Amino acid sequence: MKHFTKLLVLMLTIVLSSTWVYGQTQSAVEIQYEQSIHGPTVIVPATLPGSSRAVGDDCTNPIIVDFATDLPFNDLNQTNCGRGNTYSTSCLGSYDGGEDIIYQLNVAVANDYTFALDPKGTTWSGMAVMDGCPDVGSCIITSTSSSGAARSMQVNLAPGTYYLMVDTWPSPNCIPNFNMTITAYVPPVITPIVAFPFNENFDGGAFPAEITAVPRAQSDAFVSASAANSSAYGVMMEGNGSTGWSGGSTSTTYTQAFTNNATHIAELLMEVHPDMGAMGLLTMQFDMRQNYSFGWAYEYFRVLINGTPVADLNGDTYWNPATAEGDPWQNLQFDLTPYQNLASFNISIQNSGKYYFDYYGGGDAAMVDNFEIYYLALGDLQGNVTNTGGLAIGGAEIYIEGVLAATTDGSGFYSVTDVPAGPIEVTCVKPGYNDNTVIFNLVPGVVNTLNFSMTSPNLSVSPLRLDEIMAPNEYLTDYIGMLNTGSGPVDWTAE
């Protein structure tokens, strides 16, 4: 009876612990979904501390990692099967219900450290770095996943002693074979972008040397066929799990996404060395689309230059998806001219998402493809606007790509400088005249000439007046003539 009471208390503790962890990071819908795909929790019998059979079974005989001498640390083909369920009331919640393996981390130097776990296909695994043994310690960082894929987490640790536990949410009761790797952060060596135009569609299946992907504890960035737009590959930027996320599916704010939820940020880093001898406007553009899982606020996307968020040509500084997985691709363009006279500048493309791609709905992810940095060549455009008789038309408006660019003077002359080279749509508009639109191939580096001869309609109506005296119930049919004697077409209606 005494043993049964202890086991019942342990089971209740596990359930309460799981509920507490979920309540901090997930909505009721998310909890229900994750529990539905996991299935019933299996109770793994408890093992008392100190009954260790091998190094790593518990905190009394842990696997010791001295960061000063042992990094990078590679514990390959390891297992926690057969080690017992010593700790089941920790901050890992449901993910500490399986068998445990314990590492003692002796940190000598403050730094960012990465913990990479490859469960080799085993699902529902969890790992946590704690400031004490799991039965008394608090979590500093955790990573849990229903997926059997490899993942990592990064955290800054001050000098001291910490504990790392690898566990499962049973079933499965344990991980038969896994790799654990611990490395110290080394700033990435970024190959600068020095040749323009720089074009990358990722169809080589990997990142070029000039683009560095930076995943974090709850995020990833990788080249994937699922992120391609009219190509073979693109870049997938996704979240991972609920750990470390604050904010609701429709209420997470921009600040929460990029400050509170920093472990969920996936990043692409570039360093640009402008060509001081190049002509034109330095420009960046790429294709992007987004998905979300339970709500739009679980997915945010932005671009920073030298650490400051920047707007695209439409004035947007961040983006959220409108649908779970039905948003179209959009082309984002950025004016880099404020930086093109610098010796160098840094670009950071960031995505903050809660869950991984296709976890639920579309998952919380952004896809990037067809990346370009180039100099937009410029030319000048000028010309004269006249009627068909050769007389100058003043006050005519010149639109380039739908934007008012110039107005003719009294002599009918207009001039526009610094127009992007290539095919452009130019329209001349003057009340009383037919609009005149042409597609003009503007040559860079020179003054281009485009003249407009404006047509105008002249509508004559005959007869101008109809007077008839009619008897009651008498009907009359008559005809009115409409004649356009002008030089341009005209549309008309009568009521």
XYZ file of C-alpha atoms in Angstrom:
495
model
C 0.000 0.000 0.000
C 2.846 2.350 0.825
C 4.480 1.756 -2.582
C 1.141 2.336 -4.364
C 0.685 5.687 -2.564
C 4.130 6.873 -3.586
C 3.513 5.903 -7.206
C 0.127 7.684 -7.243
C 1.698 10.850 -5.832
C 4.442 10.638 -8.463
C 1.874 10.287 -11.252
C -0.061 13.307 -10.007
C 3.144 15.317 -9.764
C 4.040 14.471 -13.345
C 0.624 15.540 -14.617
C 0.656 18.779 -12.605
C 4.187 19.566 -13.760
C 3.222 19.021 -17.376
C 0.197 21.277 -17.025
C 2.300 24.044 -15.503
C 4.831 24.022 -18.302
C 2.162 24.013 -20.999
C 0.271 26.811 -19.323
C 3.235 29.119 -19.633
C 3.784 28.721 -23.378
C 0.773 27.198 -25.148
C -2.920 27.863 -25.644
C -5.551 25.249 -24.837
C -5.850 24.423 -28.551
C -2.099 23.884 -28.844
C -1.998 21.715 -25.716
C -4.866 19.619 -27.001
C -3.234 19.246 -30.411
C 0.161 18.179 -29.030
C -1.386 15.749 -26.567
C -3.573 14.303 -29.338
C -0.614 13.555 -31.597
C 1.458 12.201 -28.697
C -1.183 9.950 -27.204
C -1.427 8.767 -23.601
C 1.596 9.379 -21.388
C 3.360 6.192 -20.309
C 4.472 6.098 -16.678
C 8.114 5.064 -16.403
C 8.894 3.641 -12.914
C 10.955 5.961 -10.746
C 14.592 5.267 -9.937
C 16.014 6.614 -6.692
C 19.083 8.902 -6.888
C 22.277 7.203 -5.825
C 21.338 3.806 -7.209
C 23.586 4.559 -10.147
C 24.740 1.746 -12.404
C 26.805 3.792 -14.857
C 28.348 7.227 -15.331
C 25.606 9.616 -16.376
C 22.693 7.893 -14.659
C 22.145 10.707 -12.149
C 23.768 13.710 -10.458
C 25.761 11.546 -8.042
C 27.787 10.146 -10.941
C 27.288 12.435 -13.959
C 29.188 12.636 -17.218
C 31.550 15.525 -16.501
C 32.339 18.041 -19.247
C 35.080 20.570 -18.458
C 34.511 23.375 -20.924
C 38.097 24.643 -20.588
C 39.563 21.414 -21.988
C 36.793 19.244 -23.453
C 35.199 21.516 -26.083
C 34.174 20.779 -28.682
C 32.545 17.859 -26.843
C 31.139 14.996 -28.892
C 29.249 12.206 -27.140
C 28.351 9.963 -30.065
C 26.100 6.889 -30.135
C 24.997 7.545 -26.567
C 21.765 6.313 -24.981
C 19.647 6.932 -21.914
C 17.931 3.559 -22.171
C 18.433 1.462 -19.039
C 19.496 4.463 -16.962
C 16.197 4.785 -15.102
C 13.732 7.621 -14.546
C 15.474 9.434 -11.693
C 14.136 12.948 -12.328
C 10.505 13.438 -13.309
C 9.479 16.692 -11.601
C 11.807 19.103 -13.375
C 11.131 22.175 -15.528
C 11.037 19.937 -18.633
C 7.455 19.030 -17.746
C 6.126 16.052 -19.698
C 9.473 15.669 -21.405
C 11.158 14.458 -18.193
C 8.908 11.395 -17.821
C 11.303 8.996 -19.542
C 14.733 7.693 -18.627
C 17.406 10.285 -17.942
C 21.041 10.945 -18.718
C 22.885 13.636 -16.777
C 25.906 15.750 -17.772
C 27.706 18.049 -15.341
C 28.926 21.175 -17.125
C 31.918 22.958 -15.608
C 32.049 26.353 -17.322
C 35.276 28.338 -16.974
C 34.685 31.256 -19.369
C 31.514 33.239 -20.024
C 30.431 32.658 -23.621
C 27.583 31.498 -25.839
C 27.469 27.712 -25.983
C 25.555 25.495 -28.385
C 24.039 22.148 -27.382
C 23.140 19.983 -30.384
C 21.037 16.841 -29.951
C 20.499 14.341 -32.742
C 17.965 11.745 -31.494
C 18.375 9.829 -34.766
C 14.674 9.502 -35.413
C 13.436 9.062 -31.842
C 10.485 11.367 -31.308
C 9.322 13.358 -28.275
C 12.777 14.098 -26.866
C 13.766 16.970 -24.624
C 16.940 18.512 -23.241
C 17.534 21.225 -20.678
C 20.445 23.118 -19.151
C 19.758 23.798 -15.471
C 21.495 25.710 -12.714
C 21.356 22.658 -10.433
C 20.528 18.985 -10.414
C 17.131 18.479 -12.096
C 15.351 17.692 -8.834
C 16.186 21.154 -7.446
C 17.533 23.202 -10.353
C 15.761 25.740 -12.564
C 15.854 25.608 -16.342
C 18.114 28.107 -18.058
C 17.192 26.893 -21.516
C 15.211 23.954 -22.876
C 14.494 22.364 -26.241
C 11.681 19.881 -26.815
C 10.314 18.440 -30.025
C 7.899 15.829 -31.303
C 10.168 15.426 -34.320
C 13.010 12.947 -34.514
C 15.221 15.435 -36.356
C 18.457 16.920 -35.057
C 18.213 20.314 -33.356
C 20.256 22.673 -31.219
C 19.942 25.374 -28.588
C 22.289 28.234 -27.750
C 22.684 29.993 -24.421
C 25.130 32.337 -22.713
C 26.593 30.792 -19.571
C 28.648 32.525 -16.888
C 31.436 30.611 -15.121
C 29.955 27.991 -12.814
C 28.536 24.469 -12.608
C 25.440 23.466 -14.540
C 23.602 20.270 -15.434
C 22.334 19.028 -18.781
C 19.578 16.412 -18.884
C 18.386 14.515 -21.956
C 15.002 12.823 -21.570
C 11.720 11.929 -23.334
C 7.978 12.308 -23.044
C 7.059 8.631 -22.882
C 6.282 6.854 -25.001
C 9.050 6.506 -26.151
C 10.561 5.701 -22.771
C 14.106 6.529 -23.859
C 16.403 7.341 -26.802
C 18.190 4.178 -27.991
C 20.907 6.075 -29.835
C 21.701 9.792 -29.930
C 24.574 12.217 -30.467
C 25.203 15.120 -28.103
C 27.583 17.859 -29.205
C 28.609 20.903 -27.149
C 30.539 23.752 -28.757
C 31.589 27.261 -27.809
C 30.339 30.094 -29.977
C 32.792 31.268 -32.579
C 31.757 34.378 -34.532
C 31.006 33.341 -38.106
C 33.533 34.242 -40.752
C 31.450 36.060 -43.329
C 32.694 36.286 -46.887
C 31.787 39.820 -47.995
C 29.754 40.593 -51.097
C 32.098 42.585 -53.331
C 30.940 41.853 -56.903
C 27.709 43.190 -58.365
C 25.138 42.223 -59.359
C 25.049 39.553 -56.648
C 22.365 36.991 -57.521
C 21.528 33.866 -55.534
C 18.617 31.466 -56.115
C 20.068 28.700 -53.858
C 19.689 26.113 -56.615
C 23.041 24.658 -55.632
C 21.207 23.226 -52.625
C 23.389 25.093 -50.099
C 24.159 28.585 -48.862
C 26.818 30.509 -50.773
C 29.855 31.673 -48.811
C 28.440 35.207 -48.732
C 25.260 34.275 -46.824
C 25.610 32.883 -43.287
C 22.646 31.173 -41.631
C 22.370 31.640 -37.854
C 19.848 29.319 -36.127
C 19.060 29.601 -32.442
C 17.683 27.362 -29.704
C 14.123 27.413 -31.071
C 14.701 28.282 -34.728
C 16.425 27.091 -37.865
C 17.441 28.415 -41.294
C 18.313 26.028 -44.095
C 18.085 25.530 -47.858
C 14.992 23.540 -48.782
C 12.998 22.558 -51.851
C 9.864 23.486 -49.872
C 10.990 27.132 -49.890
C 11.552 27.522 -53.632
C 9.827 30.041 -55.881
C 10.161 29.178 -59.583
C 13.393 27.372 -58.801
C 14.637 24.159 -57.218
C 15.549 25.498 -53.761
C 14.992 28.443 -51.439
C 15.692 29.307 -47.791
C 13.387 28.055 -45.051
C 13.367 30.134 -41.837
C 11.258 28.490 -39.120
C 10.542 28.235 -35.412
C 10.662 25.006 -33.446
C 8.517 24.513 -30.335
C 6.664 26.404 -27.631
C 9.677 26.713 -25.316
C 10.777 30.311 -24.834
C 7.808 31.893 -26.645
C 5.676 34.589 -25.046
C 2.497 35.961 -26.590
C -0.694 34.557 -28.061
C -1.488 33.389 -31.574
C -3.173 36.703 -32.416
C -1.640 38.938 -29.741
C 2.138 38.458 -29.864
C 3.640 41.905 -30.452
C 6.593 42.929 -32.587
C 8.643 43.586 -29.445
C 7.810 40.184 -28.017
C 8.676 38.466 -31.289
C 12.131 40.008 -31.621
C 13.076 40.741 -27.997
C 11.286 38.382 -25.608
C 11.353 35.496 -28.083
C 14.970 35.901 -29.174
C 15.626 32.140 -29.127
C 13.027 31.781 -31.916
C 14.853 34.111 -34.328
C 16.408 32.550 -37.427
C 18.827 34.861 -39.218
C 20.667 35.327 -42.508
C 23.804 37.488 -42.241
C 25.654 39.306 -45.026
C 28.425 41.883 -45.223
C 28.377 44.188 -48.254
C 31.378 46.121 -49.605
C 29.924 48.642 -52.089
C 31.676 49.326 -55.382
C 32.661 52.986 -55.105
C 33.104 53.260 -58.856
C 29.706 51.854 -59.788
C 26.972 54.020 -61.275
C 23.374 53.768 -60.163
C 21.356 53.136 -57.033
C 22.385 50.231 -54.816
C 19.270 48.065 -54.428
C 18.319 44.771 -52.739
C 15.339 42.614 -53.595
C 14.147 39.073 -52.922
C 10.999 36.965 -52.982
C 9.337 36.107 -49.662
C 6.226 34.348 -48.384
C 5.050 33.302 -44.902
C 2.969 30.626 -43.164
C 1.464 30.456 -39.715
C 0.318 27.631 -37.404
C -2.380 28.678 -34.929
C -2.423 32.422 -35.705
C -0.695 35.214 -37.639
C 1.072 36.614 -34.547
C 3.221 33.493 -34.243
C 5.160 34.599 -37.335
C 7.155 37.847 -37.855
C 9.716 38.828 -40.513
C 12.008 41.867 -40.826
C 15.261 43.202 -42.339
C 17.982 45.103 -40.484
C 20.970 47.069 -41.766
C 23.774 47.711 -39.297
C 21.408 46.568 -36.546
C 18.534 48.932 -37.394
C 15.228 47.761 -38.931
C 14.660 49.206 -42.417
C 11.564 49.664 -44.566
C 11.088 48.366 -48.080
C 10.006 50.610 -50.945
C 6.393 50.275 -49.781
C 7.278 51.606 -46.328
C 6.816 48.305 -44.475
C 9.285 47.450 -41.698
C 7.922 44.019 -40.749
C 5.616 41.382 -42.154
C 3.057 38.827 -40.904
C 1.197 36.177 -42.906
C -2.467 36.667 -43.749
C -3.321 32.954 -44.083
C -2.014 29.703 -42.632
C -0.400 28.588 -45.878
C -2.133 30.370 -48.749
C -0.224 33.652 -48.978
C 1.260 34.417 -52.411
C 4.919 35.179 -52.962
C 5.758 38.875 -52.768
C 8.803 40.721 -54.036
C 10.417 42.955 -51.407
C 12.662 45.786 -52.634
C 14.980 47.895 -50.475
C 16.815 51.130 -51.271
C 20.425 50.733 -50.147
C 21.633 54.139 -51.396
C 22.052 55.529 -47.829
C 24.796 52.922 -47.376
C 26.431 52.731 -50.796
C 29.162 55.247 -49.920
C 30.207 53.290 -46.818
C 33.241 51.038 -46.914
C 31.007 48.193 -45.693
C 27.675 47.499 -44.034
C 25.868 44.473 -42.614
C 22.493 43.035 -43.631
C 20.463 40.825 -41.307
C 17.283 39.090 -42.486
C 15.392 37.834 -39.435
C 12.380 35.619 -38.881
C 10.753 34.983 -35.508
C 8.382 32.001 -35.578
C 6.973 29.803 -32.829
C 6.626 26.367 -34.454
C 8.478 24.617 -37.256
C 7.265 24.463 -40.868
C 4.076 22.401 -41.305
C 3.859 21.576 -37.557
C 0.193 22.618 -37.613
C -1.473 24.497 -40.444
C 1.498 25.824 -42.363
C 3.780 26.091 -39.349
C 5.441 29.406 -38.460
C 7.938 30.011 -41.231
C 9.181 32.426 -43.867
C 10.582 31.375 -47.224
C 13.168 33.457 -49.109
C 14.294 32.982 -52.703
C 15.816 34.784 -55.708
C 17.995 37.148 -53.685
C 19.682 40.066 -55.472
C 21.889 43.053 -54.639
C 22.611 45.245 -57.655
C 23.161 48.777 -58.886
C 20.026 50.157 -60.497
C 21.365 52.020 -63.550
C 19.940 55.499 -64.209
C 19.360 57.785 -67.165
C 17.634 61.087 -67.886
C 14.431 61.584 -69.848
C 13.257 64.720 -71.628
C 11.014 65.742 -74.502
C 8.333 68.005 -75.906
C 4.556 67.654 -75.879
C 2.564 69.076 -78.801
C -0.815 68.619 -80.410
C -1.175 67.000 -83.831
C -0.718 70.392 -85.418
C 2.684 70.862 -83.789
C 1.611 73.470 -81.240
C 3.134 73.233 -77.758
C 0.977 72.001 -74.882
C 1.822 73.442 -71.478
C 0.662 71.911 -68.222
C 0.728 68.327 -69.526
C 1.590 65.798 -66.805
C 4.225 63.102 -67.356
C 3.802 59.879 -65.350
C 6.516 57.206 -65.083
C 5.273 53.829 -63.882
C 2.105 55.513 -62.656
C 3.908 58.191 -60.605
C 3.791 61.889 -61.549
C 7.340 62.807 -62.596
C 7.097 66.144 -64.404
C 4.793 68.809 -65.870
C 5.507 70.569 -69.175
C 6.300 74.266 -69.165
C 4.740 76.840 -71.464
C 6.868 75.645 -74.370
C 5.684 72.069 -73.898
C 9.097 70.897 -72.571
C 9.662 68.458 -69.682
C 12.750 66.883 -68.096
C 13.199 64.058 -65.554
C 16.566 63.023 -64.093
C 17.757 59.758 -62.502
C 15.188 57.430 -64.031
C 15.804 53.665 -63.651
C 17.113 52.234 -66.896
C 15.317 49.600 -68.930
C 11.735 49.310 -70.151
C 9.505 51.863 -68.426
C 5.878 52.884 -68.857
C 5.518 56.633 -69.589
C 2.119 58.324 -69.821
C 1.278 61.899 -70.875
C -2.004 63.349 -69.548
C -3.721 66.661 -70.390
C -7.439 67.441 -69.937
C -9.124 67.718 -73.335
C -6.630 65.350 -74.936
C -6.420 61.574 -75.205
C -4.015 59.967 -72.687
C -0.878 58.762 -74.447
C 1.025 55.790 -72.986
C 4.204 54.229 -74.388
C 6.679 51.580 -73.215
C 10.075 53.229 -73.541
C 13.463 51.496 -73.226
C 15.519 54.018 -71.267
C 19.267 53.824 -71.856
C 21.422 54.418 -68.742
C 24.041 57.128 -68.517
C 22.615 59.376 -71.262
C 19.792 61.853 -71.866
C 16.931 60.017 -73.547
C 14.368 61.887 -75.658
C 10.677 60.986 -75.761
C 8.249 63.360 -77.485
C 4.468 63.142 -77.327
C 1.990 64.214 -80.010
C -1.368 64.469 -78.285
C -4.607 63.743 -80.095
C -7.918 65.275 -79.095
C -11.528 64.480 -80.043
C -14.001 67.052 -81.395
C -17.567 65.806 -81.188
C -20.340 67.373 -83.305
C -24.013 66.667 -82.578
C -26.706 67.186 -85.241
C -29.342 68.356 -84.871
C -28.640 70.295 -81.706
C -32.346 70.649 -80.931
C -35.497 68.608 -81.474
C -38.893 70.410 -81.369
C -42.019 68.427 -82.211
C -45.716 68.984 -81.394
C -47.320 65.641 -80.590
C -50.960 64.616 -80.160
C -51.927 62.473 -77.168
C -50.812 58.833 -77.545
C -48.744 59.750 -80.610
C -45.139 58.486 -80.913
C -42.202 59.815 -82.911
C -38.877 58.260 -83.816
C -36.059 60.591 -84.860
C -32.287 60.369 -85.209
C -29.351 62.361 -83.872
C -26.036 62.365 -85.666
C -22.730 62.172 -83.683
C -19.549 63.037 -85.589
C -15.990 63.115 -84.207
C -14.050 65.606 -86.327
C -11.023 65.656 -84.004
C -7.674 63.821 -84.187
C -8.333 61.376 -81.375
C -10.937 58.795 -80.367
C -13.797 59.543 -78.006
C -16.230 57.484 -75.915
C -19.668 58.815 -75.023
C -22.937 57.772 -73.439
C -26.421 59.313 -73.486
C -29.176 59.063 -70.905
